[in-house]
Short mmCIF file of C-alpha atoms and ligand atoms in Angstrom, two decimals:
data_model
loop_
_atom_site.label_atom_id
_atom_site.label_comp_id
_atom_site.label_asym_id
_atom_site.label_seq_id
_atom_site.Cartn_x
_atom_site.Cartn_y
_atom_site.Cartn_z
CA UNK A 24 -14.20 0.31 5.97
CA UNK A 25 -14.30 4.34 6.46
CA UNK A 26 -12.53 6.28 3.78
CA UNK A 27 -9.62 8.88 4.12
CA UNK A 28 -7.17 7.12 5.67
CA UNK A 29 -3.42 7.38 5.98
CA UNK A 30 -1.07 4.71 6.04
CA UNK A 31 2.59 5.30 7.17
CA UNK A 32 4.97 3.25 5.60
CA UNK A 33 7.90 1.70 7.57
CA UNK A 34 10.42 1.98 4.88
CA UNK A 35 10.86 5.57 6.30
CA UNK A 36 10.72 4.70 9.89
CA UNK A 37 13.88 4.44 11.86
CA UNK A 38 14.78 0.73 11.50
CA UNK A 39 17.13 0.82 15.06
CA UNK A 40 13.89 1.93 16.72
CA UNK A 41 11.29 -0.19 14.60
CA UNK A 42 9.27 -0.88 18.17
CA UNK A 43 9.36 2.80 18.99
CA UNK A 44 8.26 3.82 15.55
CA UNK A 45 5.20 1.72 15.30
CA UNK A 46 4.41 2.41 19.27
CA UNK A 47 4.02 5.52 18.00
CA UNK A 48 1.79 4.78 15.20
CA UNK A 49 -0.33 2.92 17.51
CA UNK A 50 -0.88 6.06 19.41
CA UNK A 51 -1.21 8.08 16.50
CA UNK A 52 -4.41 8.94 14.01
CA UNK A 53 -2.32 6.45 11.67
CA UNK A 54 -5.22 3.87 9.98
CA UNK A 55 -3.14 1.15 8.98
CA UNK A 56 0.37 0.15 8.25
CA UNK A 57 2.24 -0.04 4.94
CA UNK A 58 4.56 -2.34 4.86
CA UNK A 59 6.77 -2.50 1.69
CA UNK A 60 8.48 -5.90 1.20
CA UNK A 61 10.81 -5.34 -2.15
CA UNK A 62 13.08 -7.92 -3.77
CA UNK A 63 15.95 -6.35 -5.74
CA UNK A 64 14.42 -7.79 -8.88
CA UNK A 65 10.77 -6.63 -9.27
CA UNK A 66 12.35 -2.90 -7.97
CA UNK A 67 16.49 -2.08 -7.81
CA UNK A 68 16.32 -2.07 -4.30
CA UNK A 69 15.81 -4.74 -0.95
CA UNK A 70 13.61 -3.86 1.90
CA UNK A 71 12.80 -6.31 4.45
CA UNK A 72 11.10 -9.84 4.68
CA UNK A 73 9.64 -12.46 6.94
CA UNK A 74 11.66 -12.15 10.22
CA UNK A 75 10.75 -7.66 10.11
CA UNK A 76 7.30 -8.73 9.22
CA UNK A 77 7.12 -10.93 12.24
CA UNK A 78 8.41 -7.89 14.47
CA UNK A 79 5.85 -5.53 12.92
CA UNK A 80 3.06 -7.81 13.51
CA UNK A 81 4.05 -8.16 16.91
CA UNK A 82 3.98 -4.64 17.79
CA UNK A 83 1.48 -3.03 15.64
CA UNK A 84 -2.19 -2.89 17.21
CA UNK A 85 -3.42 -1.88 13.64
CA UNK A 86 -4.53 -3.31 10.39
CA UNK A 87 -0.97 -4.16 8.21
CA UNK A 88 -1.01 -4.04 4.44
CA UNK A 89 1.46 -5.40 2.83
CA UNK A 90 2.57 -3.98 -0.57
CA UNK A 91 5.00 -6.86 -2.24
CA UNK A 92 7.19 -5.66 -5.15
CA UNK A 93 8.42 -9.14 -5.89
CA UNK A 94 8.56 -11.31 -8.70
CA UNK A 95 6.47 -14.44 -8.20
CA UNK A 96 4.63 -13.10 -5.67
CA UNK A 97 2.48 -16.08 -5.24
CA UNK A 98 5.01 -17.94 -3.73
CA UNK A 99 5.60 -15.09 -0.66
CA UNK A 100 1.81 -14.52 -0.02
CA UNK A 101 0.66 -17.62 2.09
CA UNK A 102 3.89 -16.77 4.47
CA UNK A 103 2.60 -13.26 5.00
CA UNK A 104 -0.57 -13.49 5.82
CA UNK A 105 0.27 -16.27 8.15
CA UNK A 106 2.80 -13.50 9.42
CA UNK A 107 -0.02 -11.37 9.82
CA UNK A 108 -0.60 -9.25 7.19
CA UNK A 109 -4.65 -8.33 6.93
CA UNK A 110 -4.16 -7.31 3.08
CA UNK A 111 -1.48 -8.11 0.84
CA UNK A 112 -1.04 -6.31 -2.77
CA UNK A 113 0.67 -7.91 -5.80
CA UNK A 114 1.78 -5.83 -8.82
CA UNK A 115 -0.24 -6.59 -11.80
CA UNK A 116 3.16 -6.47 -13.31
CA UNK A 117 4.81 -9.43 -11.72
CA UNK A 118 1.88 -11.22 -11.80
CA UNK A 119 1.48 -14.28 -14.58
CA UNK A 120 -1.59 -15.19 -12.94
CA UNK A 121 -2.95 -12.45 -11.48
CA UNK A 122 -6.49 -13.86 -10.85
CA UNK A 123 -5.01 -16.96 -9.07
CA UNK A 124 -2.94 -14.60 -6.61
CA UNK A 125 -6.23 -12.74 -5.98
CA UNK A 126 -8.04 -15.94 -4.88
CA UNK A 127 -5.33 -17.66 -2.94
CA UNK A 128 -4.74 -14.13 -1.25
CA UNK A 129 -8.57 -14.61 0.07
CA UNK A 130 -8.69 -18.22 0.46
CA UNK A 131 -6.19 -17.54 3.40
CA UNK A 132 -8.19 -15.07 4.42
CA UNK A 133 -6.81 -11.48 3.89
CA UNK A 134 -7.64 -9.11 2.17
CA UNK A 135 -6.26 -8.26 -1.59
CA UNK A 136 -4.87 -5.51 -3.62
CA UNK A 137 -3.83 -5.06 -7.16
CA UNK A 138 -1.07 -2.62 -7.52
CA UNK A 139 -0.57 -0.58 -10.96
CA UNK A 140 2.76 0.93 -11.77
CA UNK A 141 2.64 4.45 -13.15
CA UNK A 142 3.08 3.45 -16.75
CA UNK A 143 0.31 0.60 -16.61
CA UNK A 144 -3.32 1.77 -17.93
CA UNK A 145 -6.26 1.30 -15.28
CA UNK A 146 -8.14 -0.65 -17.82
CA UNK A 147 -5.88 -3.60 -17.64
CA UNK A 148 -7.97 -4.10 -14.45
CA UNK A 149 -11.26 -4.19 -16.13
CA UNK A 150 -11.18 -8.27 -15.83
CA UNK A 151 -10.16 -8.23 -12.20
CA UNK A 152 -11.93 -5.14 -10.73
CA UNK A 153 -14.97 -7.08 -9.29
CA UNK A 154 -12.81 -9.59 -7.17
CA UNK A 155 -9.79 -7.45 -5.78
CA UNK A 156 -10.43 -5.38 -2.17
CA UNK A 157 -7.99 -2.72 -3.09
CA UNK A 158 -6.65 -1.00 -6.25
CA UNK A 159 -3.30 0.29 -5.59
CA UNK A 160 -2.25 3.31 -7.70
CA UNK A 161 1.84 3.79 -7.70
CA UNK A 162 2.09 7.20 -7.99
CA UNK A 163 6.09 7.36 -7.96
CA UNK A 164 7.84 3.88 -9.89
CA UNK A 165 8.50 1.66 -6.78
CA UNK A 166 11.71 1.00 -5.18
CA UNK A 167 12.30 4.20 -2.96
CA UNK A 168 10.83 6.44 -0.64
CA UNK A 169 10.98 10.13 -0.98
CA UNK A 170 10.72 10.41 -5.06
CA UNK A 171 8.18 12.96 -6.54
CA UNK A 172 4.51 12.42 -7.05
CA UNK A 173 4.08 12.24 -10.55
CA UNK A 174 0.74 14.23 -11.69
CA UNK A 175 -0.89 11.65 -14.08
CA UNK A 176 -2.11 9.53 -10.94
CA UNK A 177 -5.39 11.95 -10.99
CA UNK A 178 -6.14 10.58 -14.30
CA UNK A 179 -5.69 7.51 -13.22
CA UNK A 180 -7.70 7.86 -9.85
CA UNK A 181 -10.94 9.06 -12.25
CA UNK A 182 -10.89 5.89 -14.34
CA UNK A 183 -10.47 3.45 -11.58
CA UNK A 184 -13.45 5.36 -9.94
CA UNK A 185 -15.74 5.30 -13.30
CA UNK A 186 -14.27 1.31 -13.38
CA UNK A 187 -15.19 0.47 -9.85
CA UNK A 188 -18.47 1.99 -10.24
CA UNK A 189 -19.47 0.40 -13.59
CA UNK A 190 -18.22 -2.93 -12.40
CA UNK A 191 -19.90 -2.78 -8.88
CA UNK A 192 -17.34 -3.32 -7.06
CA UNK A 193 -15.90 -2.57 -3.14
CA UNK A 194 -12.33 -2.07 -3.98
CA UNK A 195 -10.75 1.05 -2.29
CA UNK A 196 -8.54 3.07 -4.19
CA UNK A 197 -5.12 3.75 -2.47
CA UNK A 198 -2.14 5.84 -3.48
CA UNK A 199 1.65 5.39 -2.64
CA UNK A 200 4.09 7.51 -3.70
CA UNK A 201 5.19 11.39 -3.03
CA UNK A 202 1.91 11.93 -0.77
CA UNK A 203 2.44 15.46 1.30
CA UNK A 204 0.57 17.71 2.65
CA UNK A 205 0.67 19.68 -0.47
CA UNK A 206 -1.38 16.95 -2.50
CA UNK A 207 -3.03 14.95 0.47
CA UNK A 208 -6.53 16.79 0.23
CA UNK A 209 -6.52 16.94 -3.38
CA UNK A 210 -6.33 12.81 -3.85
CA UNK A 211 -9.21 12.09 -1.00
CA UNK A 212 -11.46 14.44 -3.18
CA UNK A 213 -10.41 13.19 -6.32
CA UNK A 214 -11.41 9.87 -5.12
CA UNK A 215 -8.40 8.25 -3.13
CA UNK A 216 -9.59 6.10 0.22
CA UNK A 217 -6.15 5.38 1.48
CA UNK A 218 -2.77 7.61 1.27
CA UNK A 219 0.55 5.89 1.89
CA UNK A 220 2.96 8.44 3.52
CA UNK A 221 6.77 7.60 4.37
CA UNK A 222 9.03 10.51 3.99
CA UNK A 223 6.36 13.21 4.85
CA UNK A 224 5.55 11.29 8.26
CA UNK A 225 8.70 10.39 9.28
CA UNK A 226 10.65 13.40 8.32
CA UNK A 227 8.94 15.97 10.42
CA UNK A 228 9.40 16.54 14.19
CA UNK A 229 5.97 15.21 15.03
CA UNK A 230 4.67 12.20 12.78
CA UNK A 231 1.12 12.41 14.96
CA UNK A 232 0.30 15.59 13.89
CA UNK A 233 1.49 15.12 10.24
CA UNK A 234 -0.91 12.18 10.50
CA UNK A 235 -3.55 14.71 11.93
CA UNK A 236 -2.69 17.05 8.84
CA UNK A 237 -2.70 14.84 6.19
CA UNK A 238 -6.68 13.88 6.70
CA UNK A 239 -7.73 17.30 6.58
C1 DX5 B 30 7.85 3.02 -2.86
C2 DX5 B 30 7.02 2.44 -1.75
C3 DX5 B 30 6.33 3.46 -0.95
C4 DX5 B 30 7.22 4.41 -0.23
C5 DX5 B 30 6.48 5.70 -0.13
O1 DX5 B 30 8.33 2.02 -3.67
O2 DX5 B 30 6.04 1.57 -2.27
O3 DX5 B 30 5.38 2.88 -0.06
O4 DX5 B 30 7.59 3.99 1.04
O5 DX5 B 30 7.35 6.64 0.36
P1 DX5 B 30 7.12 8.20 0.20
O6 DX5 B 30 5.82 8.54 0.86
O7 DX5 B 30 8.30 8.77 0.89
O8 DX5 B 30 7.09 8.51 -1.28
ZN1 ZN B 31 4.37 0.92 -0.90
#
C-alpha cells in the first residue's frame, strides 16, 4: 500500500445525503473511508451500525476502514467485514483478548488495526506489533469529531516507528483526530501513512480540494 493517504470520515458527512457524500469521495483524491462505528459505552456517544455500514459499502468504490469504539468488539467484527469493511480496528482498550481479535479479524479476511487512545503508551503494543496491519494513533479521546489535536501524538508517532522497525513489521501508522491543514504535512513527515479527516473535509466549501491540500 502507498503512503500519505487521507481518509475522510463519515461521522462529519451530511447523514441526509450519505450517497451524495461518498459519490463525492469516490470522485475525490480521498484513499479510503473511515468509518467510525461507536457504542455509547466504549465512547459517550452513538454513531451508526450495521444497516449505515451496509449503505456505505454499497456506494463507496474505495477501500472502507472501520474504526470500532465498542466494548467487546469481537463480537461486531465478523458482521463487518461480511458488511464489507477491508480493515477493521479494535481499541487495545476494549480489548480482553486483543491477540484473538487480531486473528479472527484476518481469518475473515480483512485487514486489522490496533487503535491506542491518547493516554495509552505505544509500548503496550510491543507483543502485538508483528501481527496487526495498522497501528491506529487517537490523537483526540474518541467519541466526537471536531475536538483539538492534542500535541503528544508526535511522540507517540516516533516510538511506534522505532517499534515497527525493530519488530519488522508492515503495520501503517494512521492518525485520527484534529487533522487540518495546519498539522497534515507535519504527521506524514513525522512518520504518519494515513490521516483521518472529518471536520476539516466536510466543513469547507470544496472537500476535493481539501483532500488535494491535505497530501501536500
Ligand atoms: C473520533 C473519531 C474520528 C473523528 C475525526 O472519535 O474516531 O474519526 O471523526 O474527526 P475530526 O477530523 O473532525 O477530528
Ligand atoms: Zn475514527
Amino acid at each position: 500500500m502507498k503512503t500519505k493517504l487521507i481518509a475522510p470520515s463519515l461521522l462529519s458527512a451530511d447523514f441526509g445525503n450519505l450517497q451524495r457524500d461518498i459519490e463525492m469521495l469516490n470522485q475525490s483524491q480521498a484513499d479510503w473511508l473511515h468509518v467510525d462505528v461507536m457504542d455509547g459505552r466504549f465512547v459517550p456517544n452513538i454513531s451508526f451500525g450495521f444497516p449505515v455500514m451496509k449503505t456505505i459499502r454499497q456506494h463507496a468504490k474505495k477501500f472502507i476502514d472501520v474504526h470500532l469504539m465498542i466494548v467487546e468488539p469481537e463480537k461486531y467484527v465478523e458482521e463487518f467485514i461480511n458488511q464489507g469493511a477491508d480493515l477493521v480496528s479494535v481499541h487495545y482498550e476494549a480489548c480482553t483478548h486483543l491477540h484473538r481479535v487480531i486473528n479472527l479479524i484476518q481469518d475473515k479476511g480483512a485487514k486489522a488495526g490496533v487503535v491506542l487512545n491518547p493516554a495509552t503508551p505505544v509500548l503496550m503494543l510491543e507483543d502485538i506489533i508483528a501481527d496487526v496491519d495498522l497501528v491506529l494513533l487517537m490523537s483526540v479521546n474518541p467519541g466526537f469529531g471536531g475536538q483539538k489535536f492534542i500535541e503528544n501524538t508526535y511522540k507517540k508517532i516516533a516510538e511506534t516507528r522505532d517499534l515497527i522497525l525493530s519488530n519488522n513489521s508492515t503495520a501503517l501508522i494512521q492518525i485520527d483526530g484534529g487533522v487540518n491543514l495546519d498539522n497534515a504535512s507535519k504527521l506524514f513527515e513525522a512518520g504518519a501513512d494515513v490521516l483521518v479527516a472529518g471536520n476539516a473535509v466536510f466543513s469547507v466549501d470544496s472537500p476535493e480540494k481539501m483532500i488535494e491540500l491535505l497530501k501536500i
